[in-house]
Amino acid sequence: KRPKVVFTDYMDPFFPGGKTCPDTLIVKGTPILQPTQLTYLNYLLGKLNSMIISTVHGIEATDRNVGFVDISKSFSGHTWCTNDPWDYGLSVYYPTDLKKLATAYFERDKSGAPFHPTPKGQQVIAGLVAPEVNRLLSTPPPDTTRASTRLR
């Protein structure tokens, strides 16, 4: 038996244009993550996703037990700094809860998943990945009997 593997790229957690919000942790009037830094992080995310896509597509071309799901834009309209984010920002609290946000920043153990999906975000990703998993599981294994007969 050969395992079936589904790869994804990374979802984009950043609000377009390097926008800041209360969850960019504004200290003394200055966000800890500057708009230029957010733009640079978004650039790096794009490069990483490009590498993942080209690598996985190369593997997919020769191995039908491998699949790929593009989740990079799955949070459009629900990124960090929106009213209904499906991913966490620097804290695991929504931008509207400033008191919890300030506490989370100074008590790092309460902020365990920055830039990771919220439970709703996890559901969205699972909904995108499930059809590819089902496709791979329904693909019959390659016929190895011919290959083994030719070797005799």
XYZ file of C-alpha atoms in Angstrom:
152
model
C 0.000 0.000 0.000
C 1.138 3.525 -0.772
C 0.007 6.500 1.286
C -2.112 9.236 -0.255
C -0.829 12.725 0.499
C -2.585 16.064 0.041
C -0.466 19.206 0.147
C -1.708 22.763 0.500
C -0.070 26.090 0.154
C -0.495 28.618 2.948
C -3.603 30.727 3.359
C -2.962 34.445 3.254
C -3.664 35.826 6.742
C -2.823 39.442 5.941
C -5.222 42.236 5.127
C -4.428 43.559 1.640
C -2.235 46.619 1.409
C -0.441 46.222 4.732
C -3.339 47.692 6.720
C -2.882 47.843 10.466
C -5.524 47.370 13.143
C -5.647 47.070 16.944
C -4.198 43.559 16.649
C -0.989 44.917 15.105
C -0.312 45.904 18.714
C -0.029 49.651 18.572
C 2.358 50.800 21.306
C 2.739 54.540 21.946
C 0.981 55.314 18.672
C 3.160 53.036 16.533
C 2.171 49.574 15.313
C 4.679 46.868 16.197
C 4.215 45.520 12.681
C 4.577 48.446 10.288
C 2.666 48.478 6.975
C 5.949 47.984 5.079
C 6.729 44.925 7.210
C 3.280 43.468 6.528
C 3.786 44.063 2.797
C 7.161 42.294 2.983
C 5.657 39.346 4.897
C 2.989 39.078 2.195
C 5.719 39.061 -0.471
C 7.564 36.258 1.351
C 4.320 34.292 1.656
C 3.839 34.585 -2.108
C 7.350 33.273 -2.774
C 6.870 30.375 -0.349
C 3.533 29.436 -1.921
C 5.090 29.559 -5.410
C 7.819 27.134 -4.306
C 5.289 24.784 -2.715
C 3.073 24.815 -5.812
C 5.889 24.152 -8.285
C 7.368 21.386 -6.135
C 4.066 19.604 -5.521
C 2.941 19.892 -9.147
C 6.248 18.266 -10.140
C 5.536 15.358 -7.791
C 1.878 15.140 -8.884
C 2.971 14.716 -12.498
C 4.575 11.363 -11.677
C 2.698 10.160 -8.602
C -1.063 9.895 -8.629
C -1.082 9.362 -4.868
C -0.266 13.039 -4.377
C -2.752 15.888 -4.541
C -2.680 19.642 -4.085
C -5.263 22.156 -2.862
C -4.790 25.902 -3.258
C -5.995 27.566 -0.056
C -4.050 30.815 -0.498
C -7.122 32.980 -1.145
C -9.588 30.971 0.941
C -9.855 33.681 3.595
C -10.545 36.591 1.215
C -12.734 39.048 3.080
C -12.033 37.246 6.358
C -8.357 37.957 6.931
C -6.714 39.398 9.975
C -7.950 42.960 10.718
C -11.427 42.379 9.233
C -14.651 42.304 11.251
C -14.970 38.532 10.824
C -11.423 37.105 10.645
C -10.910 33.390 10.037
C -7.294 33.631 11.166
C -5.637 35.077 14.230
C -3.309 38.044 14.092
C -0.548 38.577 16.597
C -2.918 37.443 19.320
C -5.651 34.834 19.414
C -8.218 37.508 20.206
C -10.317 39.378 17.686
C -9.376 43.013 17.064
C -12.471 44.299 18.874
C -11.415 42.845 22.234
C -8.647 45.312 23.101
C -8.446 44.473 26.800
C -7.870 40.782 26.103
C -5.524 41.743 23.283
C -3.284 43.808 25.561
C -3.249 41.023 28.146
C -2.405 38.413 25.520
C 0.558 40.411 24.256
C 2.155 40.560 27.664
C 1.240 36.992 28.597
C 2.538 35.177 25.516
C 1.389 31.737 26.682
C -2.199 32.875 26.108
C -1.448 33.712 22.475
C -0.503 30.317 21.114
C -1.395 30.507 17.435
C -0.634 33.819 15.731
C -1.391 33.782 11.993
C -3.138 30.405 12.243
C -6.766 29.657 11.339
C -9.557 30.162 13.835
C -11.998 27.241 14.248
C -14.084 28.738 11.400
C -10.945 29.036 9.268
C -10.121 25.393 9.955
C -13.612 24.428 8.758
C -13.126 26.408 5.548
C -9.778 24.716 4.870
C -11.216 21.263 5.644
C -14.046 21.950 3.195
C -11.503 22.713 0.479
C -9.237 19.753 1.243
C -11.955 17.079 1.677
C -12.839 16.747 -2.052
C -9.181 16.162 -2.934
C -8.846 13.561 -0.170
C -11.971 11.827 -1.484
C -10.599 11.929 -5.039
C -7.319 10.358 -3.982
C -9.029 7.692 -1.892
C -11.279 6.727 -4.793
C -8.360 6.454 -7.240
C -7.540 2.783 -7.750
C -3.950 1.788 -7.059
C -1.720 1.374 -10.114
C -1.709 -2.079 -11.709
C 1.610 -3.582 -10.674
C 0.937 -7.071 -12.043
C 2.198 -6.177 -15.547
C 5.412 -4.695 -14.211
C 6.135 -7.742 -12.081
C 5.366 -10.087 -15.017
C 7.786 -8.255 -17.296
C 10.582 -8.712 -14.783
C 10.289 -12.512 -14.913
